[in-house]
Amino acid sequence: MHSFESHIRNVPDFPKPGIVFKDITPLLQERFPEVIEAMSLGINWNEVDFVVGIESRGFILGAAMAQLKGKGFIPMRKKGKLPPPVIAETYTLEYGTDTLEMIKEERPARIVLVDDVLATGGTLRAAASLCMKNKLEVKAMSLLINLTFLNKFKEEGLPVHSVLNY
Ligand code: AMP
């Protein structure tokens, strides 16, 4: 396990009882350039056109990765934030549903999908499906933290790169 781990704060019962929240803000403050480099390793950037970041911690990480690798950045946002034309994907949460949106693409492209934490995988699965609906081929998914005990992404052979695995 990376020395990054000591800069992640585990916050019990946030935002809801029973959730142990991984607070990455101390890590971003102390080691930001190295974190961005680590998240960018193991990806064949020659086959990537853009970085897609998921609101909102995926913006911080994904935008810095795009800058490091000389790629453009596409934001994927919560419902109602982006102006039309948008393309949307609704997915099921523990209670109710949530919707992700992105601006409708004119041309096909190849992308890397970025977020901070992979937990159950509901968000990342919906994000990948939205990209595919929007003519964006997901070449890799890059996470800072993978809570592997909560999802089956590895077993399913999905192209997931994560720096810290629990
Ligand atoms: P999931 O859809 O369950 O994989 O949840 C992923 C989204 O929720 C990510 O965008 C994370 O930012 C956030 N998230 C879920 N669980 C945690 C956790 N334990 N600590 C911090 N963020 C989390």
Short mmCIF file of N, CA and C and ligand atoms in Angstrom, two decimals:
data_model
loop_
_atom_site.label_atom_id
_atom_site.label_comp_id
_atom_site.label_asym_id
_atom_site.label_seq_id
_atom_site.Cartn_x
_atom_site.Cartn_y
_atom_site.Cartn_z
N MET A 1 0.85 -1.21 0.00
CA MET A 1 0.00 0.00 0.00
C MET A 1 0.88 1.25 0.00
N HIS A 2 0.46 2.26 -0.72
CA HIS A 2 1.17 3.53 -0.90
C HIS A 2 1.29 4.32 0.41
N SER A 3 2.32 5.16 0.51
CA SER A 3 2.45 6.06 1.66
C SER A 3 1.37 7.14 1.65
N PHE A 4 0.61 7.20 0.57
CA PHE A 4 -0.51 8.15 0.49
C PHE A 4 -1.54 7.87 1.59
N GLU A 5 -1.60 6.59 1.98
CA GLU A 5 -2.67 6.15 2.88
C GLU A 5 -2.75 6.95 4.18
N SER A 6 -1.56 7.33 4.69
CA SER A 6 -1.54 8.04 5.98
C SER A 6 -2.19 9.42 5.90
N HIS A 7 -2.40 9.92 4.67
CA HIS A 7 -3.04 11.25 4.51
C HIS A 7 -4.54 11.16 4.22
N ILE A 8 -5.08 9.94 4.31
CA ILE A 8 -6.54 9.80 4.12
C ILE A 8 -7.20 9.64 5.48
N ARG A 9 -8.23 10.46 5.71
CA ARG A 9 -8.90 10.48 7.01
C ARG A 9 -10.18 9.65 6.90
N ASN A 10 -10.33 8.69 7.79
CA ASN A 10 -11.56 7.87 7.82
C ASN A 10 -12.55 8.51 8.77
N VAL A 11 -13.70 8.92 8.24
CA VAL A 11 -14.69 9.61 9.07
C VAL A 11 -15.92 8.72 9.22
N PRO A 12 -16.11 8.13 10.42
CA PRO A 12 -17.25 7.24 10.61
C PRO A 12 -18.58 7.98 10.59
N ASP A 13 -19.59 7.30 10.07
CA ASP A 13 -20.97 7.81 10.07
C ASP A 13 -21.16 9.14 9.35
N PHE A 14 -20.39 9.35 8.26
CA PHE A 14 -20.59 10.53 7.41
C PHE A 14 -20.67 10.07 5.96
N PRO A 15 -21.59 10.60 5.16
CA PRO A 15 -22.68 11.54 5.48
C PRO A 15 -23.89 10.87 6.13
N LYS A 16 -23.82 9.53 6.27
CA LYS A 16 -24.95 8.79 6.86
C LYS A 16 -24.42 7.77 7.86
N PRO A 17 -25.23 7.36 8.84
CA PRO A 17 -24.79 6.33 9.77
C PRO A 17 -24.37 5.06 9.02
N GLY A 18 -23.27 4.45 9.44
CA GLY A 18 -22.82 3.20 8.84
C GLY A 18 -21.81 3.38 7.72
N ILE A 19 -21.67 4.60 7.16
CA ILE A 19 -20.70 4.86 6.09
C ILE A 19 -19.39 5.35 6.73
N VAL A 20 -18.27 4.74 6.32
CA VAL A 20 -16.97 5.27 6.73
C VAL A 20 -16.45 6.10 5.55
N PHE A 21 -16.53 7.42 5.70
CA PHE A 21 -16.19 8.33 4.61
C PHE A 21 -14.68 8.47 4.49
N LYS A 22 -14.15 8.30 3.27
CA LYS A 22 -12.72 8.49 3.00
C LYS A 22 -12.52 9.95 2.63
N ASP A 23 -11.98 10.73 3.54
CA ASP A 23 -11.72 12.15 3.28
C ASP A 23 -10.34 12.30 2.66
N ILE A 24 -10.32 12.69 1.37
CA ILE A 24 -9.04 12.80 0.66
C ILE A 24 -8.46 14.21 0.72
N THR A 25 -9.13 15.14 1.41
CA THR A 25 -8.63 16.53 1.39
C THR A 25 -7.21 16.68 1.98
N PRO A 26 -6.85 15.94 3.06
CA PRO A 26 -5.45 16.08 3.53
C PRO A 26 -4.44 15.58 2.48
N LEU A 27 -4.81 14.51 1.77
CA LEU A 27 -3.92 13.96 0.74
C LEU A 27 -3.75 14.96 -0.41
N LEU A 28 -4.84 15.61 -0.82
CA LEU A 28 -4.74 16.60 -1.91
C LEU A 28 -3.85 17.76 -1.47
N GLN A 29 -3.99 18.14 -0.23
CA GLN A 29 -3.21 19.26 0.30
C GLN A 29 -1.71 18.95 0.36
N GLU A 30 -1.38 17.71 0.79
CA GLU A 30 0.03 17.36 1.03
C GLU A 30 0.75 16.82 -0.20
N ARG A 31 0.04 16.07 -1.08
CA ARG A 31 0.73 15.29 -2.11
C ARG A 31 0.11 15.40 -3.50
N PHE A 32 -0.55 16.51 -3.79
CA PHE A 32 -1.34 16.60 -5.02
C PHE A 32 -0.58 16.21 -6.31
N PRO A 33 0.62 16.76 -6.58
CA PRO A 33 1.28 16.41 -7.85
C PRO A 33 1.56 14.91 -7.98
N GLU A 34 1.98 14.27 -6.86
CA GLU A 34 2.27 12.82 -6.91
C GLU A 34 1.00 12.00 -7.09
N VAL A 35 -0.09 12.44 -6.48
CA VAL A 35 -1.37 11.74 -6.63
C VAL A 35 -1.79 11.75 -8.09
N ILE A 36 -1.69 12.90 -8.73
CA ILE A 36 -2.09 13.03 -10.14
C ILE A 36 -1.20 12.14 -11.03
N GLU A 37 0.10 12.11 -10.74
CA GLU A 37 1.00 11.23 -11.50
C GLU A 37 0.63 9.77 -11.30
N ALA A 38 0.38 9.38 -10.05
CA ALA A 38 0.04 7.98 -9.75
C ALA A 38 -1.26 7.57 -10.45
N MET A 39 -2.23 8.47 -10.46
CA MET A 39 -3.52 8.15 -11.11
C MET A 39 -3.38 8.07 -12.64
N SER A 40 -2.32 8.64 -13.18
CA SER A 40 -2.13 8.67 -14.64
C SER A 40 -1.29 7.50 -15.14
N LEU A 41 -0.69 6.73 -14.23
CA LEU A 41 0.14 5.58 -14.61
C LEU A 41 -0.72 4.43 -15.11
N GLY A 42 -0.11 3.57 -15.95
CA GLY A 42 -0.79 2.35 -16.38
C GLY A 42 -1.90 2.58 -17.37
N ILE A 43 -1.94 3.77 -17.96
CA ILE A 43 -2.96 4.07 -18.98
C ILE A 43 -2.21 4.35 -20.28
N ASN A 44 -2.67 3.76 -21.38
CA ASN A 44 -2.05 4.04 -22.68
C ASN A 44 -2.63 5.34 -23.24
N TRP A 45 -1.96 6.44 -22.95
CA TRP A 45 -2.48 7.77 -23.30
C TRP A 45 -2.50 8.02 -24.79
N ASN A 46 -1.76 7.18 -25.56
CA ASN A 46 -1.77 7.34 -27.03
C ASN A 46 -3.14 7.01 -27.61
N GLU A 47 -3.90 6.20 -26.87
CA GLU A 47 -5.21 5.82 -27.40
C GLU A 47 -6.35 6.60 -26.74
N VAL A 48 -6.02 7.73 -26.10
CA VAL A 48 -7.01 8.53 -25.37
C VAL A 48 -7.10 9.94 -25.95
N ASP A 49 -8.32 10.41 -26.18
CA ASP A 49 -8.52 11.78 -26.69
C ASP A 49 -8.83 12.77 -25.57
N PHE A 50 -9.68 12.35 -24.60
CA PHE A 50 -10.13 13.27 -23.55
C PHE A 50 -10.20 12.58 -22.19
N VAL A 51 -10.19 13.41 -21.13
CA VAL A 51 -10.47 12.91 -19.78
C VAL A 51 -11.89 13.36 -19.41
N VAL A 52 -12.70 12.43 -18.91
CA VAL A 52 -14.03 12.75 -18.40
C VAL A 52 -13.99 12.68 -16.88
N GLY A 53 -14.30 13.78 -16.18
CA GLY A 53 -14.31 13.82 -14.72
C GLY A 53 -15.73 13.84 -14.19
N ILE A 54 -16.01 13.04 -13.16
CA ILE A 54 -17.34 12.98 -12.56
C ILE A 54 -17.44 13.99 -11.42
N GLU A 55 -18.50 14.81 -11.43
CA GLU A 55 -18.71 15.83 -10.40
C GLU A 55 -18.72 15.20 -9.01
N SER A 56 -18.06 15.80 -8.00
CA SER A 56 -17.24 16.98 -8.19
C SER A 56 -15.77 16.72 -7.89
N ARG A 57 -15.48 15.66 -7.11
CA ARG A 57 -14.06 15.40 -6.85
C ARG A 57 -13.35 14.85 -8.08
N GLY A 58 -14.12 14.27 -9.00
CA GLY A 58 -13.56 13.82 -10.27
C GLY A 58 -13.11 14.99 -11.14
N PHE A 59 -13.64 16.20 -10.88
CA PHE A 59 -13.19 17.39 -11.61
C PHE A 59 -11.77 17.76 -11.19
N ILE A 60 -11.53 17.74 -9.87
CA ILE A 60 -10.22 18.15 -9.32
C ILE A 60 -9.14 17.23 -9.88
N LEU A 61 -9.41 15.91 -9.80
CA LEU A 61 -8.41 14.91 -10.19
C LEU A 61 -8.31 14.81 -11.71
N GLY A 62 -9.45 14.72 -12.37
CA GLY A 62 -9.47 14.53 -13.82
C GLY A 62 -8.90 15.72 -14.58
N ALA A 63 -9.21 16.93 -14.14
CA ALA A 63 -8.71 18.12 -14.84
C ALA A 63 -7.18 18.19 -14.73
N ALA A 64 -6.64 17.82 -13.56
CA ALA A 64 -5.19 17.85 -13.39
C ALA A 64 -4.52 16.76 -14.24
N MET A 65 -5.16 15.58 -14.34
CA MET A 65 -4.63 14.51 -15.20
C MET A 65 -4.63 14.95 -16.66
N ALA A 66 -5.70 15.61 -17.09
CA ALA A 66 -5.80 16.08 -18.47
C ALA A 66 -4.68 17.08 -18.77
N GLN A 67 -4.45 17.98 -17.84
CA GLN A 67 -3.37 18.96 -17.99
C GLN A 67 -2.00 18.26 -18.09
N LEU A 68 -1.78 17.28 -17.18
CA LEU A 68 -0.50 16.56 -17.17
C LEU A 68 -0.25 15.85 -18.49
N LYS A 69 -1.29 15.28 -19.08
CA LYS A 69 -1.14 14.47 -20.28
C LYS A 69 -1.46 15.22 -21.56
N GLY A 70 -1.76 16.51 -21.47
CA GLY A 70 -2.02 17.31 -22.67
C GLY A 70 -3.32 16.94 -23.37
N LYS A 71 -4.34 16.59 -22.59
CA LYS A 71 -5.65 16.21 -23.17
C LYS A 71 -6.71 17.23 -22.78
N GLY A 72 -7.80 17.24 -23.52
CA GLY A 72 -8.95 18.07 -23.17
C GLY A 72 -9.75 17.43 -22.06
N PHE A 73 -10.61 18.21 -21.41
CA PHE A 73 -11.39 17.74 -20.26
C PHE A 73 -12.88 17.89 -20.53
N ILE A 74 -13.65 16.85 -20.18
CA ILE A 74 -15.12 16.88 -20.32
C ILE A 74 -15.74 16.66 -18.94
N PRO A 75 -16.58 17.60 -18.45
CA PRO A 75 -17.23 17.39 -17.16
C PRO A 75 -18.50 16.55 -17.30
N MET A 76 -18.66 15.60 -16.37
CA MET A 76 -19.93 14.87 -16.26
C MET A 76 -20.57 15.38 -14.98
N ARG A 77 -21.81 15.92 -15.09
CA ARG A 77 -22.38 16.64 -13.96
C ARG A 77 -23.67 16.04 -13.46
N LYS A 78 -24.07 16.47 -12.26
CA LYS A 78 -25.36 16.09 -11.70
C LYS A 78 -26.45 16.77 -12.52
N LYS A 79 -27.64 16.23 -12.46
CA LYS A 79 -28.77 16.70 -13.26
C LYS A 79 -29.01 18.22 -13.13
N GLY A 80 -29.25 18.86 -14.28
CA GLY A 80 -29.71 20.24 -14.30
C GLY A 80 -28.62 21.30 -14.29
N LYS A 81 -27.35 20.90 -14.31
CA LYS A 81 -26.26 21.88 -14.24
C LYS A 81 -25.77 22.29 -15.62
N LEU A 82 -25.87 21.39 -16.58
CA LEU A 82 -25.33 21.67 -17.92
C LEU A 82 -26.45 22.17 -18.84
N PRO A 83 -26.13 23.10 -19.74
CA PRO A 83 -27.14 23.58 -20.70
C PRO A 83 -27.34 22.57 -21.83
N PRO A 84 -28.48 22.61 -22.53
CA PRO A 84 -28.73 21.68 -23.62
C PRO A 84 -27.78 21.94 -24.80
N PRO A 85 -27.54 20.93 -25.65
CA PRO A 85 -28.14 19.60 -25.62
C PRO A 85 -27.38 18.67 -24.69
N VAL A 86 -28.09 18.02 -23.75
CA VAL A 86 -27.43 17.07 -22.85
C VAL A 86 -27.95 15.65 -23.10
N ILE A 87 -27.15 14.69 -22.65
CA ILE A 87 -27.53 13.29 -22.70
C ILE A 87 -27.42 12.79 -21.26
N ALA A 88 -28.41 12.00 -20.80
CA ALA A 88 -28.52 11.69 -19.37
C ALA A 88 -28.57 10.18 -19.12
N GLU A 89 -28.17 9.80 -17.90
CA GLU A 89 -28.28 8.41 -17.46
C GLU A 89 -28.77 8.42 -16.02
N THR A 90 -29.88 7.74 -15.76
CA THR A 90 -30.42 7.66 -14.40
C THR A 90 -30.08 6.30 -13.83
N TYR A 91 -29.66 6.27 -12.57
CA TYR A 91 -29.29 5.01 -11.95
C TYR A 91 -29.84 4.92 -10.54
N THR A 92 -29.90 3.70 -10.03
CA THR A 92 -30.52 3.44 -8.73
C THR A 92 -29.51 3.58 -7.61
N LEU A 93 -29.92 4.29 -6.56
CA LEU A 93 -29.13 4.39 -5.34
C LEU A 93 -29.77 3.50 -4.28
N GLU A 94 -29.18 3.49 -3.10
CA GLU A 94 -29.76 2.72 -1.99
C GLU A 94 -31.20 3.17 -1.76
N TYR A 95 -31.41 4.49 -1.74
CA TYR A 95 -32.76 5.05 -1.63
C TYR A 95 -32.96 5.97 -2.83
N GLY A 96 -33.88 5.59 -3.75
CA GLY A 96 -34.21 6.46 -4.88
C GLY A 96 -33.24 6.36 -6.04
N THR A 97 -33.18 7.43 -6.85
CA THR A 97 -32.35 7.42 -8.05
C THR A 97 -31.55 8.71 -8.15
N ASP A 98 -30.57 8.70 -9.04
CA ASP A 98 -29.75 9.87 -9.32
C ASP A 98 -29.53 9.93 -10.83
N THR A 99 -29.21 11.13 -11.33
CA THR A 99 -29.01 11.28 -12.78
C THR A 99 -27.71 12.01 -13.06
N LEU A 100 -26.94 11.47 -14.00
CA LEU A 100 -25.71 12.12 -14.47
C LEU A 100 -25.96 12.63 -15.88
N GLU A 101 -25.33 13.76 -16.22
CA GLU A 101 -25.51 14.34 -17.55
C GLU A 101 -24.18 14.80 -18.14
N MET A 102 -24.11 14.79 -19.46
CA MET A 102 -23.01 15.43 -20.15
C MET A 102 -23.51 16.07 -21.44
N ILE A 103 -22.73 17.01 -21.96
CA ILE A 103 -23.12 17.65 -23.22
C ILE A 103 -23.03 16.61 -24.34
N LYS A 104 -24.04 16.61 -25.20
CA LYS A 104 -24.11 15.65 -26.30
C LYS A 104 -22.92 15.86 -27.25
N GLU A 105 -22.24 14.76 -27.56
CA GLU A 105 -21.07 14.82 -28.44
C GLU A 105 -21.49 14.76 -29.91
N GLU A 106 -20.75 15.46 -30.75
CA GLU A 106 -20.99 15.41 -32.19
C GLU A 106 -20.25 14.24 -32.83
N ARG A 107 -19.04 13.95 -32.31
CA ARG A 107 -18.18 12.94 -32.93
C ARG A 107 -17.75 11.88 -31.92
N PRO A 108 -17.48 10.66 -32.38
CA PRO A 108 -16.96 9.64 -31.47
C PRO A 108 -15.56 10.02 -30.97
N ALA A 109 -15.23 9.58 -29.75
CA ALA A 109 -13.89 9.82 -29.21
C ALA A 109 -13.58 8.73 -28.17
N ARG A 110 -12.31 8.70 -27.73
CA ARG A 110 -11.86 7.72 -26.73
C ARG A 110 -11.50 8.47 -25.46
N ILE A 111 -11.95 7.94 -24.32
CA ILE A 111 -11.80 8.72 -23.09
C ILE A 111 -11.28 7.87 -21.90
N VAL A 112 -10.77 8.59 -20.88
CA VAL A 112 -10.50 7.99 -19.57
C VAL A 112 -11.49 8.61 -18.60
N LEU A 113 -12.16 7.76 -17.82
CA LEU A 113 -13.17 8.20 -16.87
C LEU A 113 -12.52 8.30 -15.48
N VAL A 114 -12.74 9.43 -14.78
CA VAL A 114 -12.03 9.67 -13.51
C VAL A 114 -13.00 10.03 -12.38
N ASP A 115 -12.80 9.39 -11.22
CA ASP A 115 -13.50 9.78 -9.99
C ASP A 115 -12.58 9.52 -8.80
N ASP A 116 -12.98 9.96 -7.62
CA ASP A 116 -12.11 9.79 -6.45
C ASP A 116 -12.25 8.41 -5.83
N VAL A 117 -13.50 8.01 -5.51
CA VAL A 117 -13.72 6.76 -4.78
C VAL A 117 -14.67 5.85 -5.54
N LEU A 118 -14.26 4.59 -5.71
CA LEU A 118 -15.15 3.56 -6.25
C LEU A 118 -15.65 2.75 -5.06
N ALA A 119 -16.96 2.86 -4.78
CA ALA A 119 -17.54 2.14 -3.64
C ALA A 119 -18.37 0.97 -4.19
N THR A 120 -19.70 1.08 -4.23
CA THR A 120 -20.51 -0.01 -4.79
C THR A 120 -20.34 -0.12 -6.30
N GLY A 121 -19.94 1.00 -6.93
CA GLY A 121 -19.73 0.99 -8.38
C GLY A 121 -20.93 1.50 -9.17
N GLY A 122 -22.02 1.83 -8.48
CA GLY A 122 -23.21 2.31 -9.17
C GLY A 122 -22.94 3.56 -10.00
N THR A 123 -22.21 4.49 -9.40
CA THR A 123 -21.92 5.75 -10.09
C THR A 123 -21.04 5.52 -11.32
N LEU A 124 -19.96 4.74 -11.14
CA LEU A 124 -19.01 4.53 -12.23
C LEU A 124 -19.65 3.73 -13.38
N ARG A 125 -20.47 2.77 -13.03
CA ARG A 125 -21.19 1.98 -14.04
C ARG A 125 -22.11 2.88 -14.88
N ALA A 126 -22.87 3.76 -14.19
CA ALA A 126 -23.77 4.68 -14.88
C ALA A 126 -22.97 5.66 -15.73
N ALA A 127 -21.83 6.11 -15.18
CA ALA A 127 -20.98 7.06 -15.91
C ALA A 127 -20.44 6.42 -17.19
N ALA A 128 -20.00 5.17 -17.09
CA ALA A 128 -19.45 4.46 -18.26
C ALA A 128 -20.55 4.25 -19.29
N SER A 129 -21.74 3.91 -18.83
CA SER A 129 -22.85 3.67 -19.74
C SER A 129 -23.27 4.97 -20.44
N LEU A 130 -23.24 6.09 -19.70
CA LEU A 130 -23.55 7.40 -20.29
C LEU A 130 -22.52 7.76 -21.37
N CYS A 131 -21.25 7.50 -21.09
CA CYS A 131 -20.20 7.77 -22.09
C CYS A 131 -20.47 6.98 -23.37
N MET A 132 -20.79 5.69 -23.22
CA MET A 132 -21.02 4.85 -24.40
C MET A 132 -22.22 5.35 -25.21
N LYS A 133 -23.29 5.76 -24.49
CA LYS A 133 -24.46 6.33 -25.16
C LYS A 133 -24.10 7.60 -25.92
N ASN A 134 -23.03 8.27 -25.46
CA ASN A 134 -22.62 9.56 -26.02
C ASN A 134 -21.43 9.40 -26.97
N LYS A 135 -21.27 8.20 -27.55
CA LYS A 135 -20.22 7.92 -28.55
C LYS A 135 -18.80 8.03 -28.00
N LEU A 136 -18.66 7.94 -26.66
CA LEU A 136 -17.33 8.03 -26.06
C LEU A 136 -16.91 6.64 -25.59
N GLU A 137 -15.85 6.13 -26.19
CA GLU A 137 -15.36 4.80 -25.85
C GLU A 137 -14.49 4.89 -24.59
N VAL A 138 -14.85 4.12 -23.55
CA VAL A 138 -14.13 4.17 -22.27
C VAL A 138 -12.89 3.27 -22.36
N LYS A 139 -11.73 3.88 -22.52
CA LYS A 139 -10.48 3.12 -22.65
C LYS A 139 -9.95 2.70 -21.29
N ALA A 140 -10.18 3.52 -20.26
CA ALA A 140 -9.74 3.20 -18.90
C ALA A 140 -10.57 3.99 -17.91
N MET A 141 -10.62 3.47 -16.67
CA MET A 141 -11.25 4.21 -15.58
C MET A 141 -10.19 4.36 -14.50
N SER A 142 -10.00 5.57 -14.00
CA SER A 142 -8.96 5.81 -13.01
C SER A 142 -9.58 6.38 -11.74
N LEU A 143 -9.31 5.68 -10.63
CA LEU A 143 -9.83 6.08 -9.32
C LEU A 143 -8.66 6.28 -8.38
N LEU A 144 -8.82 7.17 -7.44
CA LEU A 144 -7.80 7.29 -6.39
C LEU A 144 -7.95 6.13 -5.42
N ILE A 145 -9.18 5.82 -5.03
CA ILE A 145 -9.45 4.78 -4.03
C ILE A 145 -10.47 3.78 -4.56
N ASN A 146 -10.15 2.49 -4.46
CA ASN A 146 -11.12 1.44 -4.79
C ASN A 146 -11.44 0.66 -3.53
N LEU A 147 -12.69 0.77 -3.07
CA LEU A 147 -13.14 -0.03 -1.92
C LEU A 147 -13.57 -1.39 -2.50
N THR A 148 -12.58 -2.24 -2.78
CA THR A 148 -12.80 -3.47 -3.57
C THR A 148 -13.81 -4.41 -2.92
N PHE A 149 -13.94 -4.32 -1.57
CA PHE A 149 -14.88 -5.21 -0.87
C PHE A 149 -16.33 -4.83 -1.13
N LEU A 150 -16.55 -3.67 -1.75
CA LEU A 150 -17.93 -3.23 -2.02
C LEU A 150 -18.35 -3.43 -3.48
N ASN A 151 -17.40 -3.80 -4.36
CA ASN A 151 -17.76 -3.95 -5.78
C ASN A 151 -17.01 -5.13 -6.41
N LYS A 152 -17.43 -5.50 -7.63
CA LYS A 152 -16.86 -6.66 -8.32
C LYS A 152 -16.16 -6.24 -9.61
N PHE A 153 -15.74 -4.98 -9.70
CA PHE A 153 -15.16 -4.49 -10.96
C PHE A 153 -13.96 -5.31 -11.42
N LYS A 154 -13.07 -5.67 -10.49
CA LYS A 154 -11.86 -6.43 -10.84
C LYS A 154 -12.22 -7.79 -11.41
N GLU A 155 -13.11 -8.49 -10.71
CA GLU A 155 -13.53 -9.82 -11.15
C GLU A 155 -14.16 -9.78 -12.53
N GLU A 156 -14.81 -8.65 -12.84
CA GLU A 156 -15.49 -8.55 -14.14
C GLU A 156 -14.54 -8.11 -15.25
N GLY A 157 -13.26 -7.90 -14.92
CA GLY A 157 -12.26 -7.56 -15.93
C GLY A 157 -12.43 -6.18 -16.55
N LEU A 158 -13.08 -5.26 -15.83
CA LEU A 158 -13.22 -3.90 -16.35
C LEU A 158 -11.88 -3.16 -16.21
N PRO A 159 -11.60 -2.22 -17.15
CA PRO A 159 -10.29 -1.56 -17.17
C PRO A 159 -10.14 -0.50 -16.08
N VAL A 160 -10.08 -0.96 -14.81
CA VAL A 160 -10.02 -0.07 -13.66
C VAL A 160 -8.59 0.07 -13.14
N HIS A 161 -8.13 1.31 -13.03
CA HIS A 161 -6.84 1.60 -12.40
C HIS A 161 -7.12 2.33 -11.11
N SER A 162 -6.59 1.83 -9.99
CA SER A 162 -6.79 2.54 -8.73
C SER A 162 -5.47 2.57 -7.97
N VAL A 163 -5.23 3.69 -7.30
CA VAL A 163 -3.96 3.90 -6.60
C VAL A 163 -4.00 3.20 -5.25
N LEU A 164 -5.10 3.34 -4.52
CA LEU A 164 -5.22 2.73 -3.19
C LEU A 164 -6.39 1.75 -3.19
N ASN A 165 -6.12 0.52 -2.76
CA ASN A 165 -7.15 -0.51 -2.75
C ASN A 165 -7.39 -1.02 -1.34
N TYR A 166 -8.64 -1.07 -0.95
CA TYR A 166 -8.98 -1.57 0.39
C TYR A 166 -9.84 -2.82 0.25
P1 AMP B 1 -20.67 4.30 -5.55
O1 AMP B 1 -21.67 4.69 -6.61
O2 AMP B 1 -21.28 3.52 -4.43
O3 AMP B 1 -19.46 3.60 -6.15
O4 AMP B 1 -20.19 5.63 -4.87
C1 AMP B 1 -19.29 6.41 -5.55
C2 AMP B 1 -19.48 7.87 -5.27
O5 AMP B 1 -19.80 8.18 -3.93
C3 AMP B 1 -18.16 8.52 -5.56
O6 AMP B 1 -18.40 9.65 -6.38
C4 AMP B 1 -17.58 8.89 -4.21
O7 AMP B 1 -17.13 10.21 -4.25
C5 AMP B 1 -18.70 8.74 -3.21
N1 AMP B 1 -18.39 7.79 -2.11
C6 AMP B 1 -18.98 6.58 -1.90
N2 AMP B 1 -18.52 5.98 -0.81
C7 AMP B 1 -17.59 6.80 -0.29
C8 AMP B 1 -16.72 6.74 0.85
N3 AMP B 1 -16.72 5.71 1.71
N4 AMP B 1 -15.89 7.78 1.06
C9 AMP B 1 -15.88 8.83 0.23
N5 AMP B 1 -16.66 8.95 -0.85
C10 AMP B 1 -17.51 7.96 -1.12
#
